XYZ file of C-alpha atoms in Angstrom:
647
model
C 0.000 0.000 0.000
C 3.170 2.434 -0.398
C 3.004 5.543 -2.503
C 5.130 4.376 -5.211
C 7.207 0.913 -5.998
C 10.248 3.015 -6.884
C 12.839 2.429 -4.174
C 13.604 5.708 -2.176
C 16.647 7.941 -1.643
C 17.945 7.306 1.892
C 17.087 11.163 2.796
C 19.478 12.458 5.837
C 17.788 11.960 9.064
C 14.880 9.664 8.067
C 16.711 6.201 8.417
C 12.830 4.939 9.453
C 11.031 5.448 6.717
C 13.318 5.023 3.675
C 14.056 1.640 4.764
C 11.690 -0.176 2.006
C 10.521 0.188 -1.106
C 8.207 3.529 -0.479
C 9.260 6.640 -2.171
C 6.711 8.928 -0.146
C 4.599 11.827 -1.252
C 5.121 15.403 -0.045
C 1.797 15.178 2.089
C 2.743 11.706 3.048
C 5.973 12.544 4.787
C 5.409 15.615 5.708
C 3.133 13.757 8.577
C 6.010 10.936 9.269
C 8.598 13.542 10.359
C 5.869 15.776 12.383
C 7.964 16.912 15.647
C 6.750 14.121 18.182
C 5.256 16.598 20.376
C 2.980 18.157 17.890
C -0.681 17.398 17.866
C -2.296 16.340 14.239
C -5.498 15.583 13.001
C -4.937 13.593 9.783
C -8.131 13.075 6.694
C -7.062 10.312 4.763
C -9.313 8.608 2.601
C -9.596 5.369 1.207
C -6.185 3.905 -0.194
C -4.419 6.734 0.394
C -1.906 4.980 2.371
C -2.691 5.802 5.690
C -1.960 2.528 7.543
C 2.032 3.004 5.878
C 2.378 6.240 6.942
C 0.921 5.552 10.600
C 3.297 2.982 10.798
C 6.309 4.975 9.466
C 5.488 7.553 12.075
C 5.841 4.960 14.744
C 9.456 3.926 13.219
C 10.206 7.380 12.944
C 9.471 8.356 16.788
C 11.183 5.760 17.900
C 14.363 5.891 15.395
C 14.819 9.560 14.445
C 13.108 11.095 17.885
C 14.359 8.750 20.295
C 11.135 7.723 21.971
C 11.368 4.169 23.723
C 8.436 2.454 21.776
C 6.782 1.287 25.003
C 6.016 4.511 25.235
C 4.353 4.962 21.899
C 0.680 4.178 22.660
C -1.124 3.162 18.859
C -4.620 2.684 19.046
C -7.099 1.649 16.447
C -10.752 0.706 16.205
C -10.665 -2.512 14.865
C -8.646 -5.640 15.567
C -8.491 -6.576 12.301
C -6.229 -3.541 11.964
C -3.946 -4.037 14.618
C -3.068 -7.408 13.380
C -2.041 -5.521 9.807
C -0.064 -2.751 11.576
C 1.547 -4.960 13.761
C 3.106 -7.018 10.756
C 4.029 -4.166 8.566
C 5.272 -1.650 10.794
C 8.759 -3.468 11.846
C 9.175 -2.897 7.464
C 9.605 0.433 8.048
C 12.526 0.135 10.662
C 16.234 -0.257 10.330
C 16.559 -1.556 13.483
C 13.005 -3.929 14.297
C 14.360 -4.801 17.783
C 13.513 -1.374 18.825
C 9.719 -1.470 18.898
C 9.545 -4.893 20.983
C 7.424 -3.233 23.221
C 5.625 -0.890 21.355
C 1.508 -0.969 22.525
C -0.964 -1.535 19.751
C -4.222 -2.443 20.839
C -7.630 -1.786 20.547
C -9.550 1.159 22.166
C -11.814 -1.910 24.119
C -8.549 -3.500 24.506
C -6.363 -0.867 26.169
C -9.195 0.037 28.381
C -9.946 -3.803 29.545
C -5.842 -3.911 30.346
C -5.538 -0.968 31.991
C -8.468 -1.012 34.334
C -8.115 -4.465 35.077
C -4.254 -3.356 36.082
C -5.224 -0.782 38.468
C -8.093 -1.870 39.801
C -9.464 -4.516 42.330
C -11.973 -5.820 40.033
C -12.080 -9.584 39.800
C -11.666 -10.998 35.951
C -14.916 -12.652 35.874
C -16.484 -8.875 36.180
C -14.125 -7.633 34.028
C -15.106 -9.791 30.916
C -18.968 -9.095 31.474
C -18.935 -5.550 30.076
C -16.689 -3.057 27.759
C -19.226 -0.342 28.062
C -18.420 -1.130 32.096
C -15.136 -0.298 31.467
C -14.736 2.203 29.370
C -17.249 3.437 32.379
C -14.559 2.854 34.861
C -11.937 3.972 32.998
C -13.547 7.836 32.952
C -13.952 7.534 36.122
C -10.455 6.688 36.917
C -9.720 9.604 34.823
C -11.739 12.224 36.580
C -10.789 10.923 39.939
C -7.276 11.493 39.003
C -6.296 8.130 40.065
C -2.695 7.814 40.992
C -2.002 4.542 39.436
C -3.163 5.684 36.059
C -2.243 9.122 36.098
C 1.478 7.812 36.854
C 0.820 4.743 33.701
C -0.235 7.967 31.913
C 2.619 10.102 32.229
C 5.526 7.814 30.552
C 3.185 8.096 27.476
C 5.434 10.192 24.771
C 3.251 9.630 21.926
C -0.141 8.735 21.154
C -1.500 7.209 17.256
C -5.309 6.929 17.059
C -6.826 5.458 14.225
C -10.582 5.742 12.468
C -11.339 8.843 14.819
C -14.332 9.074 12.909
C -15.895 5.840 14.348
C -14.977 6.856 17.713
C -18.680 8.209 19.473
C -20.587 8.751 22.649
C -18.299 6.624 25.579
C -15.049 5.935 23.330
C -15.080 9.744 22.259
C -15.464 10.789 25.669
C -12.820 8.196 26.947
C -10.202 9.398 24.122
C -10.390 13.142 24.845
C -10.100 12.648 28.362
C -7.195 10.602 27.661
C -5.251 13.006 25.069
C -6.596 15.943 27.611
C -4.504 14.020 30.425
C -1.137 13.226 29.366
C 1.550 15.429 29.703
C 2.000 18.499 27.625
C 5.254 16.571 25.707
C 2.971 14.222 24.461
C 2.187 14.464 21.197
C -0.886 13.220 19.356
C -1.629 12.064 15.725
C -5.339 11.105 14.827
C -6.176 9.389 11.487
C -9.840 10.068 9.981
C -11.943 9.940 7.445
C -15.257 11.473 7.687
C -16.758 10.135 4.271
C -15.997 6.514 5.800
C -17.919 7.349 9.182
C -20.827 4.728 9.277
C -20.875 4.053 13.239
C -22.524 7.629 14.417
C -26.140 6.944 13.929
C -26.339 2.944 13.271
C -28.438 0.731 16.061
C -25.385 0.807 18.518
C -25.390 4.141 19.262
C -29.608 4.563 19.060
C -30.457 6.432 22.192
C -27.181 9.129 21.983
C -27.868 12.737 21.750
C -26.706 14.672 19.146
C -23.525 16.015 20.713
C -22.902 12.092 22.001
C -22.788 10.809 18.432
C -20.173 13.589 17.575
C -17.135 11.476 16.800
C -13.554 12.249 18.342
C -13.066 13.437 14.666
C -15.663 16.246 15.037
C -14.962 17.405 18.120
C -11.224 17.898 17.798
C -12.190 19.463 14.257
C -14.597 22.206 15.924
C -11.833 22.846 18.683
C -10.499 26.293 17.564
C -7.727 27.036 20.146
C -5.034 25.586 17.571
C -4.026 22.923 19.418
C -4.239 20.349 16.602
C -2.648 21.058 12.890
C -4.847 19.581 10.254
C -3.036 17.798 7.437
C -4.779 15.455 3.912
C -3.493 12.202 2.205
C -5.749 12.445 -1.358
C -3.441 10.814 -3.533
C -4.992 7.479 -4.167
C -2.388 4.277 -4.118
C -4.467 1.335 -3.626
C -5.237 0.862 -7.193
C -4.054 1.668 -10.715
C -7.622 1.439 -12.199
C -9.043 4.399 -13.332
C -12.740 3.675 -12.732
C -11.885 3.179 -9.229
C -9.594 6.034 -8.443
C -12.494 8.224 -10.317
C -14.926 6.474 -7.588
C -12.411 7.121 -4.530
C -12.343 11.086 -5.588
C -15.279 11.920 -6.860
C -17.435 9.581 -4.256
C -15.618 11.329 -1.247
C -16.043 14.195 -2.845
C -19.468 14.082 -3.052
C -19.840 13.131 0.630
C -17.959 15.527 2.129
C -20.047 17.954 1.018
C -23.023 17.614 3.103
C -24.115 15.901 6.378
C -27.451 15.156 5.030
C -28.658 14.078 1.873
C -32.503 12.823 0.419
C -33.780 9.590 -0.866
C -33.354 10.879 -4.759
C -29.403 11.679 -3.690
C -28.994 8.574 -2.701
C -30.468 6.805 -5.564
C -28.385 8.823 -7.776
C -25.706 8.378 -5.869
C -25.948 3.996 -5.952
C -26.544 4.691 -9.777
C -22.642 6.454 -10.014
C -21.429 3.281 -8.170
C -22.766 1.451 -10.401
C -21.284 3.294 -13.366
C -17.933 2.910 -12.141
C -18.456 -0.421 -12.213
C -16.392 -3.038 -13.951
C -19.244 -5.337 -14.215
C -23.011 -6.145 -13.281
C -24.215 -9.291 -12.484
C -27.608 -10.124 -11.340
C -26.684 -13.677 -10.115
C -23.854 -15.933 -8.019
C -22.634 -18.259 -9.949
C -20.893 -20.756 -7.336
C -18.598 -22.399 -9.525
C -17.163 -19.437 -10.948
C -16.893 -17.891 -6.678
C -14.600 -21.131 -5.967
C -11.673 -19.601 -7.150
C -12.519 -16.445 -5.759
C -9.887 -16.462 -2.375
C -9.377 -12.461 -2.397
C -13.090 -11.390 -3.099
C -15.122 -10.102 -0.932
C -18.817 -9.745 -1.759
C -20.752 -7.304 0.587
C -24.234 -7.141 1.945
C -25.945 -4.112 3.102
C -28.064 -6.332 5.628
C -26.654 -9.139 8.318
C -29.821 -11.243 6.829
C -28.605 -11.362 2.762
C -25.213 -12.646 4.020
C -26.898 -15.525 5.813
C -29.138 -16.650 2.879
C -26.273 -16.265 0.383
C -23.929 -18.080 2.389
C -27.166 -21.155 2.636
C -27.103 -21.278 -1.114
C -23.218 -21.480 -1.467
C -22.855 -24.430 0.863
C -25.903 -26.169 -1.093
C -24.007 -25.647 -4.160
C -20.270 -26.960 -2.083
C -18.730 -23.643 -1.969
C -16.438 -22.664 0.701
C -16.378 -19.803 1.544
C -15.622 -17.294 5.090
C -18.299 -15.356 6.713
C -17.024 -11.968 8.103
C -19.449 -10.575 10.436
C -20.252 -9.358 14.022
C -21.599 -11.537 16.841
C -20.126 -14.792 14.901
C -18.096 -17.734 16.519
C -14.473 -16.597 16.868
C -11.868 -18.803 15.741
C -8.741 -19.720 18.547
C -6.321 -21.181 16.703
C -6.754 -25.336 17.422
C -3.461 -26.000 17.514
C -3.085 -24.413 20.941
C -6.045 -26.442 22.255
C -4.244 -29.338 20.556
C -1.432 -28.847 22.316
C -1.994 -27.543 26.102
C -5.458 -29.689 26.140
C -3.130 -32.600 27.549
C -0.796 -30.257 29.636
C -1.776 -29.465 33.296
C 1.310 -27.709 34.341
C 1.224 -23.856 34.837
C 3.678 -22.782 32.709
C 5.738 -24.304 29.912
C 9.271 -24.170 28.240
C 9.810 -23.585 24.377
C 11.978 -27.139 24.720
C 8.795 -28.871 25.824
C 6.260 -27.020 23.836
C 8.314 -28.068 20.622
C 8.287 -31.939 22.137
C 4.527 -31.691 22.235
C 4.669 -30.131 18.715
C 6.400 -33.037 17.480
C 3.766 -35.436 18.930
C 0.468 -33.504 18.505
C 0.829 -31.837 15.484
C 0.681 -33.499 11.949
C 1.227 -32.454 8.658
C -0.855 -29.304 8.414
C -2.634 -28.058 5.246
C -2.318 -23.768 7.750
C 0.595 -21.869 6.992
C 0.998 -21.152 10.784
C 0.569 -24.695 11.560
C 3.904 -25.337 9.570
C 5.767 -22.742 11.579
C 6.525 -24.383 15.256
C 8.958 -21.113 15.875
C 6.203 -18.691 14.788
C 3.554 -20.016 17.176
C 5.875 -19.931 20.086
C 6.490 -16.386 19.435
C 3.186 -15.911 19.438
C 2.460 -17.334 22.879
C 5.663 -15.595 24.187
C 4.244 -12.334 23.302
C 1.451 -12.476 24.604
C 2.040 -14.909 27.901
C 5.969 -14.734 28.844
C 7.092 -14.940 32.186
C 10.547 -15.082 31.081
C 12.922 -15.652 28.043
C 12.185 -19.222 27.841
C 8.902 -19.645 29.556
C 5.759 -18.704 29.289
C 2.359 -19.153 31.805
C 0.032 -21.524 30.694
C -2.299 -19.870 33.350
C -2.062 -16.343 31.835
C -3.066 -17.577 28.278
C -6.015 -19.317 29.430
C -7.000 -15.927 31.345
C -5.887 -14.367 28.033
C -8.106 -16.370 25.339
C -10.921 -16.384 28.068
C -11.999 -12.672 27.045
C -14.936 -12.308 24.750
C -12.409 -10.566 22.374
C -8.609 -12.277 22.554
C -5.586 -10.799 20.990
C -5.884 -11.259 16.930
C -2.680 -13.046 17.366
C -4.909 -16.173 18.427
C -7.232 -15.977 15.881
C -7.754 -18.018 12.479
C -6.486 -15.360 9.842
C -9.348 -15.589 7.166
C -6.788 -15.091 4.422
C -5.750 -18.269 4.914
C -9.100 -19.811 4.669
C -10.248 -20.907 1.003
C -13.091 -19.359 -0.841
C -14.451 -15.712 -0.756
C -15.587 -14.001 2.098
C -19.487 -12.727 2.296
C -19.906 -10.111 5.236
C -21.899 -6.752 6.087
C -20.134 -3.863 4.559
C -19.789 -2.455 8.371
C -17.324 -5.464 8.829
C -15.708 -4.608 5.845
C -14.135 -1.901 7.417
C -10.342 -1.472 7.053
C -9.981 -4.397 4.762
C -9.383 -4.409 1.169
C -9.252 -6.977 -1.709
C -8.479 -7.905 -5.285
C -11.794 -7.926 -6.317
C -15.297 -6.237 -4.376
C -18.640 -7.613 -5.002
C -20.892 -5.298 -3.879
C -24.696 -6.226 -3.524
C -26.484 -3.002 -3.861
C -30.157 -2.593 -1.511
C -33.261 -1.885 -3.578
C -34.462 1.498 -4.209
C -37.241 0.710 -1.722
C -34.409 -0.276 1.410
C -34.108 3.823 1.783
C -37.761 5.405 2.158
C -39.065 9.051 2.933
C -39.243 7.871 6.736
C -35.034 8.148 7.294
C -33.980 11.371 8.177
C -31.483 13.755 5.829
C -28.829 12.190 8.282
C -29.305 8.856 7.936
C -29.209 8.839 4.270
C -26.110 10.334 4.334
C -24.992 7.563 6.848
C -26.469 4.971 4.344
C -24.208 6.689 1.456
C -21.378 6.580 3.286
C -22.167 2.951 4.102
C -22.211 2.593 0.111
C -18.600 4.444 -0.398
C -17.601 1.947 1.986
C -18.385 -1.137 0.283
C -17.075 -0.047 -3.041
C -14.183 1.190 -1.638
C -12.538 -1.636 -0.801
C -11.247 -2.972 -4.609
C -7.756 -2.899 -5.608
C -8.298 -4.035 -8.987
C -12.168 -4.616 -9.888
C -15.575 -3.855 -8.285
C -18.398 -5.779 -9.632
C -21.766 -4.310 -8.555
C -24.748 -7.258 -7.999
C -28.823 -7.363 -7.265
C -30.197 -10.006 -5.420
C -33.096 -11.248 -3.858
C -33.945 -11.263 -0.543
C -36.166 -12.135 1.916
C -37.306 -9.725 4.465
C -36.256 -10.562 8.024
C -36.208 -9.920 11.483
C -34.461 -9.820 14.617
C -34.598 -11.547 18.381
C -33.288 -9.469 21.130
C -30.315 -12.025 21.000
C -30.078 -10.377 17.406
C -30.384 -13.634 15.568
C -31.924 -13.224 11.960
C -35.158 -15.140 11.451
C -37.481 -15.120 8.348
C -41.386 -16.370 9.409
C -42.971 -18.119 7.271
C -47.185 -18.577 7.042
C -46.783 -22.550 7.698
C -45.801 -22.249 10.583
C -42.157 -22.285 10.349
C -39.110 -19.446 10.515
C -35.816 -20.034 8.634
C -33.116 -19.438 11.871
C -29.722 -18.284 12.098
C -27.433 -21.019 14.049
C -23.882 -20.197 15.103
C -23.493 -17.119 16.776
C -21.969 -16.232 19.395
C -22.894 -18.737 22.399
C -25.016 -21.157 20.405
C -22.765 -23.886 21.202
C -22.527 -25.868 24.408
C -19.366 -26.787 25.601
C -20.763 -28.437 28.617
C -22.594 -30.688 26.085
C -19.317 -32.333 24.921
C -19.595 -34.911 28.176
C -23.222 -35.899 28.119
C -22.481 -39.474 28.685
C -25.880 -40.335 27.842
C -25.897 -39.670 24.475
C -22.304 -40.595 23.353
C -19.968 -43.640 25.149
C -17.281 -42.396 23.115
C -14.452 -40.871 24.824
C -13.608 -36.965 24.846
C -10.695 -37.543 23.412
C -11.724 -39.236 20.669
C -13.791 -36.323 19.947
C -11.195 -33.588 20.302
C -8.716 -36.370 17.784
C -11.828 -36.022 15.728
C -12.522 -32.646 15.862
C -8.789 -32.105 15.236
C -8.839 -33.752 11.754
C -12.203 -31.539 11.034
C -10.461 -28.354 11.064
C -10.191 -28.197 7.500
C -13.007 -30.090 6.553
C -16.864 -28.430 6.554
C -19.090 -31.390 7.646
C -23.194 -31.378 7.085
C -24.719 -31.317 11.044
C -27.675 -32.463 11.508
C -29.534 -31.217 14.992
C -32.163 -33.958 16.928
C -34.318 -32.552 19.260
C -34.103 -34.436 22.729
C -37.289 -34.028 24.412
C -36.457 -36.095 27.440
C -35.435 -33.618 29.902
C -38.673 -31.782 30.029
C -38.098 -27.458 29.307
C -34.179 -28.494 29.826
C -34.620 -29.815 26.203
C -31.823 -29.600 24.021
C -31.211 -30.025 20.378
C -28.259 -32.508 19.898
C -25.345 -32.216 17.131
C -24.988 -35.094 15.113
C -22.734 -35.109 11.402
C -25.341 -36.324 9.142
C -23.829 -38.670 7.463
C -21.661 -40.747 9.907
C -24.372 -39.996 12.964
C -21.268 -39.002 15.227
C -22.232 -37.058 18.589
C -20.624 -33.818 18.849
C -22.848 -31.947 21.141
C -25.655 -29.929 21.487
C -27.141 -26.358 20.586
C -26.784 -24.125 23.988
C -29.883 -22.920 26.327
C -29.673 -19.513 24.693
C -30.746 -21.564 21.583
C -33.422 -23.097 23.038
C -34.628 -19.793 24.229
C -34.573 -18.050 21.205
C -36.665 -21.345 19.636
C -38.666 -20.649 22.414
C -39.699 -17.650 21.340
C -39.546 -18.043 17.758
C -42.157 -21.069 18.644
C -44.400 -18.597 20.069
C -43.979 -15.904 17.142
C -44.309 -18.317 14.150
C -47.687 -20.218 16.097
C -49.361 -17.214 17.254
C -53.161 -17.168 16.390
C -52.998 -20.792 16.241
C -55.515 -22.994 18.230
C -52.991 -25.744 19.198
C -51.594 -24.331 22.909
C -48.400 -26.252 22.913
C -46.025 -26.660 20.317
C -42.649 -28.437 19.647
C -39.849 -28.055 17.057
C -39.290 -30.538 14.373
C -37.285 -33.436 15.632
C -34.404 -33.557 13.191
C -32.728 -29.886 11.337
C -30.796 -30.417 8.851
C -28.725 -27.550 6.775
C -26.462 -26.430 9.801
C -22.554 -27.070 8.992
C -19.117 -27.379 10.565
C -16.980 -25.084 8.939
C -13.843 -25.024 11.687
C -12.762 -25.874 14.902
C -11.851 -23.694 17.509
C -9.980 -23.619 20.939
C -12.407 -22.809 23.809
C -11.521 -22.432 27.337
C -13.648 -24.227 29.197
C -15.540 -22.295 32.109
C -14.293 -22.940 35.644
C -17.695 -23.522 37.085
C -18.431 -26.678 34.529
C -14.765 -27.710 34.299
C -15.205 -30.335 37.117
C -17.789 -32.407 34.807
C -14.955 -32.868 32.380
C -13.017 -35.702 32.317
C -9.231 -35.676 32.478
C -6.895 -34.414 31.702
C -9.762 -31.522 30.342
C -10.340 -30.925 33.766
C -7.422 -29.916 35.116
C -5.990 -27.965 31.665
C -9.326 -26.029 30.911
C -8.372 -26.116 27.167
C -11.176 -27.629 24.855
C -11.507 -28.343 21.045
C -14.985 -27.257 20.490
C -16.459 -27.279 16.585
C -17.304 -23.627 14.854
C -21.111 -24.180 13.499
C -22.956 -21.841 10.697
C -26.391 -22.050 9.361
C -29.377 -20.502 8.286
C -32.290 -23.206 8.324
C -35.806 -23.584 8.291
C -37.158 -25.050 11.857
C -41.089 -25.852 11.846
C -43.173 -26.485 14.730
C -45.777 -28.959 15.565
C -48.941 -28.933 17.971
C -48.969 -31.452 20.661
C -49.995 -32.528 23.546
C -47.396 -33.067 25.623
C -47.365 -31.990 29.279
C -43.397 -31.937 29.207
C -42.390 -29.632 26.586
């Protein structure tokens, strides 16, 4: 994503950024060799090379400025984006060693560490809520807590990214934060306003209008000249014409107003459209095979569900990139420490279990014994050759663990169908862009929130470095649960269901004796060798335990046990039972006994709960670490009348 592919002139006293292959732009370096206590608001649009020149800055503070990178505090809003900066920014140094310690997290990150560093709080509180800490962490701040305000003054530098997404709590927590280290500290914020689509989506409903004003906004309407404003515009993540046109004029066209109407917004689909390298009206699933760096992007969580059902009908693989979706742990650390009990563990005996627990791996990573170490040593050392075992279970615990843990979907085979929110901050070869009817934006949005919904459109076809097709599809109108599953009800009494998100498996489930005499481990060996694989589940409803019903996991094919569909399942069927019967005579109802059209697409490491982990056998007991299978679906359920007493 540099500037140019010319190699630069080594210019005299900017050994950090002329390192690779970049020759940078005027505007480009100008910001890399800003005096480190300067504060800078930076508007950088799409492919304009901001994520190289944030991390040249950071090589540059540290090499030409002499900051100790601990001290260097990067933030960004999404952790897809720290795992990018975090491999590319040791590129831009002529001495990597040097930024060992640098800090790049997440806003929700930073907070959780910090709070939970300085305060009394036990973990199990600390993982219920980030909204609770970001809470804390204001107060903290306002308190003038000793602790923190001493963490906070070794901070020499501070990178934020996306300030544009940053609203209501995380604005609030960010200028408190830049407000409240020392004077030498200098700030750099990275925004783009025409890419803002969190300020007035569901998660921040309820703000007031000066709460949905992004960090962005408020440090632009600060007129006491405390921040310089500086522009990236040149466009370097393509050589297409069409899409650089799109890039300038679209931005263009956004920046110019904060509200727009419905016939804007039409006209403004129909330009994306004409920049368009092609049209299609339908998937065709053989061609999408061979599509590894596509993504193809949805307006609505719902259209990503059915299209994703009709590519695994048709045998397509493919990654689904969305919120409130099964994470993937890499398995091979559940592999590994899911038969060791000790506390902590040397490299010489983590490579000894590598050599027995790990076969010949079809993952990149898995190939890369030294690589995997590192990454548990980074994130769980307790010295240069150990690291505690206890730590990284505490670690991958948290509803959101370091990226370094997580399944990269690069490395995953087919294309990958998501919202265009979780789009955000990636890029790819090709975009397929499914465009909402005319009819999805009506006369009853405000001049606001079309302008948030043409944004959301820039965003989507933004995200091509070589082609953007442009598609139409059918859908079917859905709805939510408060659990936010998608559901589509149908007259018969019946709902097509979303299965697999977060939660909707049961770990517990793994040692119901009574439904499987096979061993865990045979499972997990199982489960191991399924990584790869996507297998066709089959769920049986198990009526025999009264309302503690549960709807086993079964591989269609082979019949194999591997668990069951979580009480949070059952309570959304529950109540989908009650929405898709109502006005029916019949007073009680059941689910069909057998679902079919749910799938195994991975496998993931899961640390198993400490209250349950005493109904595991051993050595599962004692580790806490747990195979557990990644499920995905979006399947029709019907219901039945009965007359049962016990459902």
């Amino acid at each position: 994503p540099g500037p140019t592919s010319k190699k630069a002139e080594s210019p005299t006293g900017a050994g950090s950024i002329s390192s690779g292959e970049i020759e940078w732009d005027s505007a480009q370096r100008a910001i890399v060799e800003l005096d480190s206590n300067l504060n800078s608001l930076v508007e950088a649009g799409p492919g304009t090379g901001k994520t190289a020149v944030a991390c040249a800055r950071v090589a540059n503070l540290v090499e030409d400025h002499n900051i100790e990178s601990s001290n260097i505090m990067l933030i960004s809003f999404t952790r897809t984006a720290v795992g990018e900066i975090r491999e590319r920014i040791e590129a831009f140094a002529s001495n990597p060693i040097e930024l060992a310690g640098l800090n790049i997290l997440t806003l929700d990150s930073f907070t959780w560490q910090v709070v939970r560093g300085i305060t009394d709080d036990s973990t199990e509180n600390m993982l219920q809520s980030y909204e609770g800490n970001l809470k804390k962490f204001i107060e903290l701040i306002d308190s003038k807590n000793d602790d923190l305000m001493d963490y906070l003054d070794e901070i020499e530098h501070i990178i934020l990214d996306e300030g544009q997404d940053l609203v209501g709590l995380r604005a609030e927590l960010t200028l408190k934060l830049i407000n409240s280290v020392p004077e030498h500290c200098g700030v750099t914020v990275f925004a783009d306003s025409a890419q803002a689509i969190y300020g007035f989506t569901n998660d921040h409903n309820g703000l007031s209008d000066e709460e949905k004003q992004s960090l962005a906004q408020k440090i632009r309407a600060n007129t006491n000249g405390k921040y310089k404003h500086f522009a990236l515009e040149a466009i370097y993540r393509t050589d297409d014409v069409k899409l650089k046109k799109l890039f300038t004029a679209g931005r263009k066209r956004l920046l110019e107003s904060e509200t727009s109407s419905v016939a804007n917004w039409k006209r403004f689909k129909d330009a994306i459209e004409n920049y368009a390298h092609k049209r299609i009206e339908e998937f065709d699933p053989t061609e999408l095979k061979s599509h590894n760096d596509t993504l193809i992007l949805f307006r609505t969580r719902s259209e990503v569900l059915q299209q994703s059902s009709e590519l695994w009908k048709t045998g397509v693989p493919h990654k689904l990139r969305m919120s409130n979706v099964q994470i993937r742990i890499h398995p091979w650390i559940g592999r590994i420490f899911s038969a060791y009990p000790e506390d902590k563990i040397t490299k010489e005996k983590f490579f000894e279990l590598w050599s027995e627990l790990i076969d010949v791996s079809e993952s990149e990573i898995e190939t890369n014994r030294g690589r995997c170490w590192d990454i548990l040593a980074e994130n769980a050392s307790v010295s240069q050759t150990e690291i505690s075992v206890v730590r990284l279970r505490e670690i991958l615990s948290r509803t959101r663990p370091p990226i370094d843990f997580l399944v990269d979907e690069k490395d995953l085979p087919g294309p990958t169908l998501g919202t265009i929110h979780s789009s955000k901050g990636r890029e790819a070869d090709r975009t397929i862009l499914v465009l909402p009817p005319n009819s999805y934006v009506n006369t009853n949005f405000t001049g606001t929130q079309i302008a948030e919904e043409e944004r959301v459109l820039f965003v989507g076809a933004s995200r091509s470095k070589k082609e953007l097709w442009v598609g139409k599809i059918r859908s079917k109108r859905t709805r939510k649960l408060d659990s936010n599953r998608v559901y589509k009800k149908y007259s018969n009494c019946s709902c097509d269901v979303e299965i697999g998100i977060c939660g909707d498996y049961e770990t517990e489930s793994m040692m119901s004796g009574d439904e499987s005499d096979e061993p865990l481990s045979e499972l997990q060996d199982w489960l191991w060798n399924s990584r790869f694989k996507n297998h066709l589940l089959v769920s049986e409803y198990n009526n025999k335990r009264g309302h503690n019903a549960r709807s086993l996991l079964r591989v269609e094919y082979s019949r194999k046990y591997i668990g069951a569909l979580s009480p949070k399942f059952s309570h959304d069927l529950f109540k989908l039972q009650r929405t898709a019967t109502y006005g029916m005579r019949a007073k009680k109802w059941k689910p069909s006994s057998t679902v079919h059209g749910i799938r195994l697409v991975g496998v993931t490491t899961t640390i198993i709960p400490p209250e349950i982990r005493a109904s595991f056998s051993e050595p599962y007991c004692d580790t806490g670490f747990v195979l557990t299978p990644v499920i995905s679906g979006f399947t029709k359920i019907s219901f039945h009348p009965t007359h049962s007493r016990r459902y």
